[in-house]
Short mmCIF file of C-alpha atoms and ligand atoms in Angstrom, two decimals:
data_model
loop_
_atom_site.label_atom_id
_atom_site.label_comp_id
_atom_site.label_asym_id
_atom_site.label_seq_id
_atom_site.Cartn_x
_atom_site.Cartn_y
_atom_site.Cartn_z
CA MET O 1 -1.37 113.36 73.79
CA SER O 2 -4.05 115.64 74.91
CA ALA O 3 -7.59 114.61 75.57
CA ARG O 4 -9.65 114.01 72.54
CA PRO O 5 -13.36 114.55 72.20
CA PRO O 6 -15.55 111.59 71.41
CA ALA O 7 -14.25 110.30 68.15
CA HIS O 8 -16.37 110.83 65.11
CA ARG O 9 -15.29 108.02 62.88
CA GLY O 10 -16.07 109.40 59.53
CA GLU O 11 -16.11 108.33 55.96
CA ASP O 12 -13.08 106.48 54.74
CA GLN O 13 -13.37 106.92 51.04
CA GLY O 14 -9.82 108.27 50.79
CA ARG O 15 -8.14 105.16 52.20
CA PRO O 16 -8.70 102.91 49.19
CA THR O 17 -7.32 105.66 46.97
CA ALA O 18 -4.02 105.57 48.81
CA LEU O 19 -4.02 101.79 48.96
CA ARG O 20 -4.75 101.54 45.28
CA ARG O 21 -2.03 103.98 44.42
CA ALA O 22 0.48 101.97 46.41
CA LEU O 23 -0.66 98.74 44.80
CA ILE O 24 -0.59 100.22 41.33
CA ILE O 25 2.91 101.53 41.79
CA GLY O 26 4.17 98.34 43.34
CA ALA O 27 2.57 96.23 40.67
CA THR O 28 3.73 98.46 37.84
CA SER O 29 7.34 98.15 38.88
CA ALA O 30 7.10 94.40 38.59
CA LEU O 31 4.63 94.30 35.76
CA ALA O 32 6.26 91.55 33.75
CA VAL O 33 5.70 88.96 36.41
CA LEU O 34 2.76 90.38 38.27
CA THR O 35 0.33 91.30 35.54
CA GLY O 36 -1.96 88.50 36.52
CA MET O 37 -1.96 89.67 40.13
CA MET O 38 -3.01 93.27 39.56
CA VAL O 39 -6.21 92.85 41.46
CA ILE O 40 -7.29 96.11 43.02
CA PRO O 41 -9.12 95.34 46.26
CA ASP O 42 -12.67 96.40 46.73
CA ALA O 43 -13.05 99.67 48.61
CA ASN O 44 -14.65 97.76 51.47
CA ALA O 45 -12.19 94.87 51.48
CA ALA O 46 -11.69 93.42 54.95
CA ALA O 47 -8.39 94.16 56.63
CA SER O 48 -6.23 91.12 57.35
CA THR O 49 -4.53 92.15 60.58
CA LEU O 50 -5.95 93.19 63.93
CA GLY O 51 -4.34 96.62 63.87
CA ALA O 52 -5.45 97.46 60.35
CA ALA O 53 -8.95 96.18 61.04
CA ALA O 54 -9.26 98.30 64.18
CA ALA O 55 -7.90 101.35 62.37
CA GLN O 56 -10.86 101.24 59.97
CA SER O 57 -13.00 102.64 62.77
CA GLY O 58 -10.26 104.92 64.14
CA ARG O 59 -9.26 102.51 66.89
CA TYR O 60 -6.09 100.60 67.74
CA PHE O 61 -5.42 96.95 68.57
CA GLY O 62 -2.50 96.39 70.90
CA THR O 63 -0.58 93.80 72.84
CA ALA O 64 1.59 93.63 75.91
CA ILE O 65 5.22 93.17 74.93
CA ALA O 66 7.76 91.43 77.13
CA GLY O 67 11.17 92.96 76.52
CA GLY O 68 12.88 89.63 77.02
CA ARG O 69 11.09 88.21 74.02
CA LEU O 70 12.18 90.83 71.51
CA GLY O 71 14.96 88.49 70.40
CA ASP O 72 12.43 85.83 69.41
CA SER O 73 11.71 86.41 65.75
CA ALA O 74 8.55 84.30 65.73
CA TYR O 75 7.22 86.57 68.47
CA THR O 76 8.29 89.86 66.93
CA THR O 77 7.01 88.87 63.49
CA ILE O 78 3.51 88.38 64.83
CA ALA O 79 3.66 91.42 67.08
CA ALA O 80 4.84 93.77 64.35
CA ARG O 81 2.37 92.43 61.83
CA GLU O 82 -0.78 92.39 63.93
CA PHE O 83 -0.65 95.25 66.42
CA ASN O 84 -0.46 99.03 66.25
CA MET O 85 -0.22 99.72 69.98
CA VAL O 86 1.94 98.12 72.65
CA THR O 87 2.20 98.17 76.43
CA ALA O 88 5.36 97.11 78.25
CA GLU O 89 4.29 94.09 80.27
CA ASN O 90 6.64 94.92 83.17
CA GLU O 91 9.39 97.26 81.97
CA MET O 92 7.81 100.62 82.80
CA LYS O 93 6.56 99.62 86.25
CA ILE O 94 7.89 101.24 89.40
CA ASP O 95 10.38 98.51 90.31
CA ALA O 96 11.75 98.51 86.77
CA THR O 97 12.14 102.26 86.36
CA GLU O 98 13.28 103.35 89.86
CA PRO O 99 14.99 100.34 91.46
CA GLN O 100 16.78 102.61 93.95
CA ARG O 101 15.22 105.80 95.19
CA GLY O 102 16.12 108.63 92.85
CA GLN O 103 17.96 106.34 90.41
CA PHE O 104 15.94 105.85 87.28
CA THR O 105 16.64 103.19 84.68
CA PHE O 106 14.82 103.27 81.39
CA SER O 107 16.80 100.88 79.24
CA ALA O 108 14.27 98.03 79.36
CA GLY O 109 11.33 100.33 78.70
CA ASP O 110 13.25 102.15 76.00
CA ASN O 111 14.02 98.87 74.22
CA ILE O 112 10.32 98.25 73.80
CA TYR O 113 9.59 101.89 72.97
CA ASN O 114 12.29 101.90 70.30
CA TRP O 115 11.19 98.57 68.86
CA ALA O 116 7.64 99.88 68.57
CA THR O 117 8.44 103.36 67.31
CA GLN O 118 10.73 102.02 64.59
CA ARG O 119 7.73 100.10 63.30
CA GLY O 120 5.24 102.94 63.54
CA ILE O 121 3.58 101.31 66.56
CA LYS O 122 2.34 103.53 69.38
CA MET O 123 2.77 102.81 73.06
CA ARG O 124 0.77 103.03 76.27
CA GLY O 125 2.73 103.67 79.46
CA HIS O 126 2.06 101.26 82.32
CA THR O 127 2.10 102.17 85.24
CA LEU O 128 3.15 105.01 87.58
CA ALA O 129 1.41 104.49 90.92
CA TRP O 130 0.44 100.99 92.06
CA HIS O 131 0.50 98.94 95.25
CA SER O 132 2.20 96.07 93.42
CA GLN O 133 5.63 95.70 91.83
CA GLN O 134 7.00 98.48 94.00
CA PRO O 135 10.74 98.37 94.59
CA GLY O 136 11.78 97.37 98.09
CA TRP O 137 12.67 100.91 99.12
CA MET O 138 9.18 102.13 98.26
CA GLN O 139 7.42 99.25 99.99
CA SER O 140 9.00 100.31 103.25
CA LEU O 141 7.95 103.96 102.98
CA SER O 142 4.80 105.54 104.34
CA GLY O 143 3.15 108.87 105.03
CA SER O 144 4.52 112.09 103.59
CA THR O 145 7.81 110.44 102.59
CA LEU O 146 5.96 107.94 100.41
CA ARG O 147 3.70 110.66 99.02
CA GLN O 148 6.75 112.64 97.94
CA ALA O 149 8.40 109.51 96.53
CA MET O 150 5.29 108.86 94.43
CA ILE O 151 5.34 112.41 93.09
CA ASP O 152 9.06 112.20 92.36
CA HIS O 153 8.56 108.88 90.60
CA ILE O 154 5.80 110.23 88.38
CA ASN O 155 7.89 113.28 87.52
CA GLY O 156 11.02 111.25 86.85
CA VAL O 157 9.42 108.68 84.58
CA MET O 158 7.13 111.06 82.75
CA ALA O 159 9.98 113.47 82.04
CA HIS O 160 11.83 110.67 80.29
CA TYR O 161 8.86 109.67 78.14
CA LYS O 162 7.49 113.17 77.67
CA GLY O 163 5.78 113.59 74.32
CA LYS O 164 6.40 109.97 73.33
CA LEU O 165 3.45 107.93 74.55
CA ALA O 166 -0.23 107.74 73.65
CA ALA O 167 -1.39 107.31 77.25
CA TRP O 168 -0.18 106.57 80.78
CA ASP O 169 -1.88 104.31 83.28
CA VAL O 170 -1.24 106.83 86.05
CA VAL O 171 -2.87 104.81 88.82
CA ASN O 172 -3.45 101.07 88.71
CA GLU O 173 -5.77 98.87 90.78
CA ALA O 174 -6.61 101.22 93.65
CA PHE O 175 -9.99 99.69 94.58
CA ASN O 176 -11.22 96.71 96.56
CA GLU O 177 -13.85 94.34 95.22
CA ASP O 178 -16.48 95.99 97.44
CA GLY O 179 -15.93 99.40 95.87
CA SER O 180 -13.87 100.86 98.70
CA ARG O 181 -10.28 101.97 98.37
CA ARG O 182 -7.59 99.30 98.58
CA GLN O 183 -5.64 99.60 101.81
CA SER O 184 -2.20 100.00 100.25
CA ASN O 185 0.73 102.00 101.51
CA LEU O 186 -0.23 104.65 98.93
CA GLN O 187 -3.78 104.83 100.29
CA GLY O 188 -2.21 105.28 103.70
CA THR O 189 -0.73 108.59 102.57
CA GLY O 190 -4.24 110.06 102.37
CA ASN O 191 -7.36 109.57 100.27
CA ASP O 192 -6.27 112.30 97.87
CA TRP O 193 -3.26 110.31 96.63
CA ILE O 194 -4.97 109.39 93.37
CA GLU O 195 -5.87 112.92 92.40
CA VAL O 196 -2.44 114.13 93.41
CA ALA O 197 -0.98 111.49 91.08
CA PHE O 198 -3.15 112.72 88.21
CA ARG O 199 -2.41 116.40 88.82
CA THR O 200 1.30 115.64 89.01
CA ALA O 201 1.07 113.67 85.79
CA ARG O 202 -0.76 116.41 83.90
CA ASN O 203 1.90 118.93 84.88
CA ALA O 204 4.70 116.52 83.97
CA ASP O 205 3.43 115.93 80.41
CA PRO O 206 0.35 117.85 79.32
CA SER O 207 0.29 116.07 75.96
CA VAL O 208 -0.29 112.49 77.09
CA LYS O 209 -3.63 110.92 77.96
CA LEU O 210 -3.97 110.07 81.63
CA CYS O 211 -5.83 106.86 82.52
CA TYR O 212 -7.07 105.09 85.62
CA ASN O 213 -6.68 101.32 85.08
CA ASP O 214 -8.26 98.41 86.98
CA TYR O 215 -9.58 94.85 86.78
CA ASN O 216 -13.02 93.50 87.69
CA ILE O 217 -14.67 96.75 86.65
CA GLU O 218 -16.33 95.25 83.57
CA ASN O 219 -19.64 94.30 85.19
CA TRP O 220 -21.78 97.41 85.54
CA SER O 221 -23.66 96.12 88.56
CA TYR O 222 -20.51 95.10 90.47
CA ALA O 223 -19.60 97.17 93.52
CA LYS O 224 -16.02 97.74 92.40
CA THR O 225 -17.20 99.11 89.04
CA GLN O 226 -19.50 101.51 90.82
CA GLY O 227 -16.75 102.61 93.18
CA VAL O 228 -14.41 103.45 90.31
CA TYR O 229 -17.27 105.09 88.41
CA ARG O 230 -18.01 107.38 91.35
CA MET O 231 -14.36 108.39 91.58
CA ILE O 232 -14.20 109.28 87.88
CA GLN O 233 -17.48 111.17 88.18
CA ASP O 234 -16.08 113.07 91.15
CA PHE O 235 -12.81 113.83 89.34
CA LYS O 236 -14.64 115.14 86.29
CA SER O 237 -16.94 117.31 88.43
CA ARG O 238 -14.00 118.85 90.29
CA GLY O 239 -11.67 119.25 87.33
CA VAL O 240 -9.13 116.65 88.40
CA PRO O 241 -7.31 115.89 85.15
CA ILE O 242 -8.26 112.45 83.81
CA ASP O 243 -8.77 111.41 80.21
CA CYS O 244 -9.47 107.71 80.18
CA VAL O 245 -10.41 104.58 82.06
CA GLY O 246 -8.64 101.34 81.26
CA LEU O 247 -10.67 98.22 81.87
CA GLN O 248 -8.14 95.42 82.13
CA THR O 249 -10.70 92.86 80.92
CA HIS O 250 -8.96 89.82 82.37
CA PHE O 251 -11.65 87.24 81.76
CA THR O 252 -9.29 84.69 83.29
CA GLY O 253 -8.79 83.42 86.81
CA GLY O 254 -12.53 82.84 87.21
CA SER O 255 -13.89 85.98 85.53
CA SER O 256 -15.94 86.02 82.35
CA LEU O 257 -17.63 88.50 80.02
CA PRO O 258 -20.65 90.10 81.70
CA SER O 259 -23.72 90.73 79.56
CA ASN O 260 -23.74 94.39 80.58
CA PHE O 261 -20.16 95.12 79.51
CA GLN O 262 -21.23 97.61 76.85
CA THR O 263 -23.32 99.46 79.45
CA THR O 264 -20.21 99.79 81.59
CA LEU O 265 -18.18 101.16 78.69
CA SER O 266 -20.84 103.64 77.61
CA SER O 267 -21.50 104.72 81.19
CA PHE O 268 -17.85 105.56 81.82
CA ALA O 269 -17.66 107.26 78.42
CA ALA O 270 -20.69 109.38 79.26
CA LEU O 271 -18.65 110.93 82.06
CA GLY O 272 -16.44 112.48 79.40
CA VAL O 273 -13.51 110.05 79.36
CA ASP O 274 -12.25 107.64 76.75
CA VAL O 275 -12.38 103.97 77.61
CA ALA O 276 -10.02 101.21 76.49
CA LEU O 277 -9.70 97.49 77.10
CA THR O 278 -6.13 97.35 78.32
CA GLU O 279 -5.11 93.79 79.29
CA VAL O 280 -7.50 91.39 77.60
CA ASP O 281 -7.21 87.65 78.06
CA VAL O 282 -10.00 85.05 78.19
CA THR O 283 -9.89 81.55 79.64
CA ASN O 284 -9.35 79.10 76.78
CA ALA O 285 -9.85 82.02 74.39
CA SER O 286 -13.61 81.58 74.22
CA THR O 287 -14.60 82.84 70.77
CA SER O 288 -17.95 84.13 71.98
CA GLN O 289 -16.37 86.11 74.81
CA TYR O 290 -13.65 87.52 72.56
CA ALA O 291 -16.21 88.50 69.91
CA GLY O 292 -18.52 89.92 72.55
CA LEU O 293 -15.93 92.08 74.26
CA THR O 294 -14.74 93.37 70.89
CA GLN O 295 -18.28 94.14 69.76
CA ALA O 296 -18.99 96.01 72.99
CA CYS O 297 -16.00 98.25 72.32
CA MET O 298 -17.00 98.78 68.69
CA ASN O 299 -20.47 99.85 69.83
CA VAL O 300 -19.14 102.65 72.03
CA ALA O 301 -17.69 105.62 70.19
CA ARG O 302 -15.28 106.51 72.98
CA CYS O 303 -13.89 102.98 73.27
CA ILE O 304 -10.64 103.86 71.54
CA GLY O 305 -8.87 100.52 71.42
CA ILE O 306 -8.23 97.02 72.70
CA THR O 307 -4.97 95.56 74.01
CA VAL O 308 -4.48 91.84 74.63
CA TRP O 309 -2.12 90.85 77.43
CA GLY O 310 0.44 89.03 75.33
CA VAL O 311 1.00 87.59 71.88
CA ARG O 312 0.96 83.77 72.09
CA ASP O 313 -0.49 81.55 74.79
CA SER O 314 3.03 80.66 75.78
CA ASP O 315 3.74 84.36 76.45
CA SER O 316 0.77 84.81 78.79
CA TRP O 317 1.06 85.44 82.52
CA ARG O 318 -1.77 82.90 82.72
CA SER O 319 -0.48 80.54 80.08
CA SER O 320 -2.17 77.51 81.66
CA GLU O 321 -5.51 79.03 80.61
CA SER O 322 -4.41 79.43 76.95
CA PRO O 323 -6.11 82.82 76.94
CA LEU O 324 -4.64 84.66 73.93
CA LEU O 325 -5.24 84.91 70.17
CA PHE O 326 -2.20 82.91 68.98
CA ASP O 327 -1.20 79.45 70.12
CA GLY O 328 2.28 78.60 71.31
CA GLY O 329 3.30 77.84 67.74
CA GLY O 330 2.24 81.29 66.61
CA ASN O 331 -0.85 80.05 64.79
CA LYS O 332 -4.01 82.14 64.71
CA LYS O 333 -6.66 80.62 66.96
CA ALA O 334 -10.41 80.62 66.35
CA ALA O 335 -10.69 83.58 68.72
CA TYR O 336 -8.38 85.55 66.45
CA THR O 337 -10.79 85.15 63.57
CA SER O 338 -13.77 86.03 65.73
CA VAL O 339 -12.09 89.27 66.83
CA LEU O 340 -10.92 90.14 63.33
CA ASN O 341 -14.41 89.64 61.92
CA VAL O 342 -15.97 91.93 64.50
CA LEU O 343 -13.33 94.60 63.87
CA ASN O 344 -13.91 94.35 60.14
CA SER O 345 -17.65 94.69 60.48
CA ALA O 346 -17.48 97.65 62.84
CA ASN O 347 -19.47 100.64 61.81
CA PRO O 348 -17.05 103.46 61.06
CA ASN O 349 -19.70 105.79 62.50
CA PRO O 350 -20.91 104.22 65.76
CA SER O 351 -24.40 105.44 66.55
CA THR O 352 -23.53 106.14 70.16
CA THR O 353 -21.07 108.83 69.13
CA THR O 354 -21.80 112.05 70.95
CA SER O 355 -19.40 114.27 69.09
CA SER O 356 -20.37 116.54 66.28
CA PRO O 357 -18.99 115.56 62.91
CA ALA O 358 -16.16 117.42 61.29
CA PRO O 359 -17.46 120.86 60.41
CA SER O 360 -18.99 121.02 56.95
CA THR O 361 -18.02 124.64 56.64
CA SER O 362 -14.31 125.26 57.08
CA PRO O 363 -13.10 127.93 59.43
CA THR O 364 -11.94 131.09 57.77
CA THR O 365 -8.91 130.43 55.65
CA SER O 366 -5.96 132.74 56.10
CA PRO O 367 -4.21 134.05 53.04
CA PRO O 368 -1.34 131.73 52.22
CA PRO O 369 2.07 133.06 53.19
CA SER O 370 3.44 135.03 50.32
CA GLY O 371 6.15 133.75 48.07
CA GLY O 372 8.54 130.95 48.85
CA PRO O 373 8.80 128.04 51.20
CA SER O 374 7.70 127.94 54.80
CA LYS O 375 8.30 125.64 57.69
CA ILE O 376 5.19 124.15 59.36
CA VAL O 377 5.66 124.52 63.10
CA GLY O 378 3.61 122.69 65.71
CA SER O 379 2.67 125.17 68.42
CA GLN O 380 2.65 122.61 71.22
CA SER O 381 5.96 120.97 70.33
CA GLY O 382 7.83 123.84 68.68
CA ARG O 383 8.91 121.17 66.18
CA CYS O 384 8.54 121.15 62.41
CA ILE O 385 6.75 118.85 59.99
CA ASP O 386 9.63 116.92 58.48
CA VAL O 387 10.09 114.20 55.85
CA PRO O 388 12.13 111.47 57.59
CA ASN O 389 15.60 110.97 56.16
CA SER O 390 14.80 113.48 53.39
CA SER O 391 13.03 110.60 51.66
CA HIS O 392 11.52 111.25 48.25
CA ASN O 393 9.53 108.02 48.30
CA ASN O 394 5.79 108.11 47.79
CA GLY O 395 4.04 107.14 51.00
CA THR O 396 6.72 108.34 53.40
CA ARG O 397 4.87 109.41 56.51
CA VAL O 398 5.83 112.83 57.85
CA GLN O 399 6.89 113.39 61.43
CA LEU O 400 7.71 116.09 63.93
CA TYR O 401 11.37 116.98 64.18
CA ASP O 402 13.53 119.81 65.47
CA CYS O 403 13.25 122.67 62.98
CA HIS O 404 16.36 123.07 60.86
CA GLY O 405 14.95 124.61 57.68
CA LEU O 406 16.50 122.11 55.24
CA THR O 407 14.59 121.07 52.13
CA ASN O 408 12.78 118.20 53.86
CA GLN O 409 11.09 120.79 56.08
CA GLN O 410 10.36 123.35 53.34
CA TRP O 411 6.72 123.48 52.32
CA THR O 412 5.20 125.80 49.74
CA TYR O 413 1.52 126.60 49.94
CA THR O 414 0.21 126.89 46.40
CA ALA O 415 -2.77 128.71 44.95
CA SER O 416 -4.44 125.32 44.56
CA LYS O 417 -4.06 124.63 48.31
CA GLN O 418 -1.28 122.10 47.98
CA LEU O 419 1.63 122.01 50.40
CA THR O 420 4.51 121.02 48.16
CA VAL O 421 7.96 119.79 49.13
CA TYR O 422 10.98 119.23 46.85
CA GLY O 423 8.99 121.04 44.09
CA ASN O 424 6.86 118.15 42.88
CA MET O 425 5.71 116.20 45.91
CA CYS O 426 2.70 117.04 48.02
CA LEU O 427 1.58 116.66 51.60
CA ASP O 428 -1.02 113.93 51.20
CA ALA O 429 -3.62 112.31 53.47
CA ALA O 430 -3.54 108.52 53.13
CA GLY O 431 -7.26 108.38 53.86
CA SER O 432 -9.90 110.63 55.31
CA GLY O 433 -10.81 108.86 58.55
CA ASN O 434 -9.47 109.56 62.01
CA SER O 435 -5.79 108.61 62.36
CA ALA O 436 -5.16 108.45 58.61
CA ALA O 437 -1.47 109.00 58.00
CA VAL O 438 -0.14 112.25 56.57
CA GLN O 439 2.58 111.44 54.07
CA ILE O 440 4.29 112.76 50.96
CA TYR O 441 3.15 111.70 47.52
CA SER O 442 3.63 112.90 43.94
CA CYS O 443 1.26 115.80 43.42
CA ASN O 444 -1.85 114.62 41.60
CA GLY O 445 -4.40 117.42 42.08
CA GLN O 446 -6.71 115.33 44.25
CA THR O 447 -8.50 116.71 47.28
CA ASN O 448 -6.56 114.54 49.72
CA GLN O 449 -3.59 116.72 48.77
CA GLN O 450 -5.38 120.01 49.39
CA TRP O 451 -5.23 121.80 52.72
CA ASN O 452 -6.89 124.82 54.27
CA VAL O 453 -4.55 126.91 56.38
CA ASN O 454 -7.06 128.32 58.84
CA SER O 455 -7.07 131.51 60.82
CA ASN O 456 -7.73 129.53 64.01
CA GLY O 457 -4.28 127.97 63.75
CA THR O 458 -5.27 124.60 62.32
CA ILE O 459 -4.55 123.04 58.96
CA THR O 460 -7.46 120.96 57.69
CA GLY O 461 -7.68 118.49 54.85
CA VAL O 462 -10.06 119.59 52.10
CA GLN O 463 -11.22 116.01 51.54
CA SER O 464 -11.62 114.99 55.18
CA GLY O 465 -12.35 118.24 56.99
CA ARG O 466 -10.08 116.85 59.69
CA CYS O 467 -7.15 118.59 61.35
CA ILE O 468 -3.45 117.85 61.09
CA ASP O 469 -2.74 116.26 64.48
CA VAL O 470 0.03 114.62 66.48
CA TRP O 471 -0.17 112.33 69.50
CA GLY O 472 2.87 113.78 71.20
CA THR O 473 5.55 116.40 70.96
CA GLY O 474 8.83 114.53 70.61
CA ASN O 475 11.10 114.03 67.64
CA GLY O 476 9.75 111.28 65.43
CA GLN O 477 6.10 111.73 66.39
CA GLN O 478 4.04 110.75 63.39
CA VAL O 479 1.54 113.12 61.84
CA GLN O 480 -2.05 112.16 61.17
CA ILE O 481 -5.45 113.72 60.60
CA TYR O 482 -8.04 113.68 63.35
CA ASP O 483 -11.33 115.35 64.24
CA CYS O 484 -10.63 118.98 64.99
CA ASN O 485 -10.88 119.45 68.74
CA GLY O 486 -9.43 122.87 69.42
CA GLN O 487 -6.47 121.51 71.34
CA ALA O 488 -2.84 122.51 71.14
CA ASN O 489 -1.67 119.32 69.41
CA GLN O 490 -3.59 120.47 66.34
CA GLN O 491 -2.12 123.96 66.15
CA PHE O 492 0.32 124.37 63.25
CA ARG O 493 1.50 127.56 61.63
CA LEU O 494 3.32 128.27 58.40
CA VAL O 495 6.40 130.39 59.05
CA ALA O 496 8.15 131.80 55.99
CA LEU O 497 11.78 130.72 55.68
C1 XIL J 501 1.53 91.12 85.18
C2 XIL J 501 2.56 90.64 84.19
O1 XIL J 501 1.89 90.10 83.09
C3 XIL J 501 3.44 89.60 84.82
O2 XIL J 501 4.51 89.28 83.97
C4 XIL J 501 3.99 90.11 86.16
O3 XIL J 501 4.67 89.07 86.79
C5 XIL J 501 2.88 90.59 87.04
O4 XIL J 501 2.13 91.57 86.37
N1 XIL J 501 -2.72 93.78 86.06
C6 XIL J 501 -1.78 94.64 85.56
C7 XIL J 501 -0.57 94.10 84.91
O5 XIL J 501 -1.99 95.87 85.57
O6 XIL J 501 0.54 94.94 85.09
C8 XIL J 501 -0.25 92.72 85.40
O7 XIL J 501 0.84 92.21 84.61
C9 XIL J 501 -1.45 91.83 85.29
C10 XIL J 501 -2.58 92.37 86.13
#
């Protein structure tokens, strides 16, 4: 995914419409027994899962997933229900993906990727260059040989996951507590190793966000935080490609939430990067610390999401500290509720946003292609907007797929600005906020089914003003609307068939 501008988290008045439609249809089909349950939720009803609650302000809520636990149904039930982002806890690390030099193995990482993708859950990649969890062959390398091995590793792994991930932690934990560089074998290859890693990564997959990730960088006045901040500032000033900073946010092992955490987040964000809390856990799951760290993220427009480092306490790498949101029995802990409440009360338009809102005047609209059906081709991916499995079901989310011109990729732009498929179904925005799904739905004449095909190469929703957008380029990438940002992942053109 390419870099996004600061997110403007706009009005969400379309979301209840889609929810209500789904509820009405579901309830109608079972009317005899469900009449008494046809309660349409209030437009501002609180979401009941972490992922849905975070999505209300355009953010995600994720978890680390351990591949070995995917066979545990209690685990996967919670994970699939609550989270809309995952990170492989160990399976995409260097020792897992390149156990012998030049021999890549992706099966463990792919298992998690496939599990997530099949459930519409996005994934962060973790991690490409790190002093820890290096395979034995890499640990013994140094100098230019190690530098080349790092570059080869980044290229090998990123080629495999190209177009599939939301972000990569390109470099992990490269600083000492005093703000100097950690004396690892990678550092020994030259101080420029980090920027070389980022430049290599950008070339390997221009569509994915590139993050620097570290722990103990949550306290703004701490030397390590300042050291990392200066590096990001330097990278931005010199054009080294970097899109985000991941703050691990391990408030375990003796650390706790600093009072200036929000200052740290907003200070990094002010450099022009997104920030994310990437590995959250808190000793004994203190409700005040969990609520506080969540609130700090909600208060910073460019804090794009929160990931906890495991599902249940029993899954944690620090299980003796019971630091997660579910207990070993899978029950929601008090900290879960404190996080959910903060997510649900988040302002969809954080005041610290620095982006301009979606334009109130649309760009010039091109004349619709004449006559019959067109394919909608993403310029970055070369792939077409496609209805998965040729489904005719209301609410089926559209995806990118290799163009083949069959009816599930044939869209007709009508005089009333609809993009119809199969004659009577419309391309439909399931909401108007950032990241709202783009799906098919029976045509109903509403503005969430009207689109401007613009001369600047974007397609914008009439209701939302937002652009049709994808987070990657691969087959199966889901389509959403997002603030128009002028980048290639929002370029779509109608090509007559
Ligand atoms: C940890 C995993 O949770 C453990 O299973 C593994 O044994 C060691 O690594 N910072 C990171 C994560 O970036 O990759 C680490 O994950 C925790 C600290």
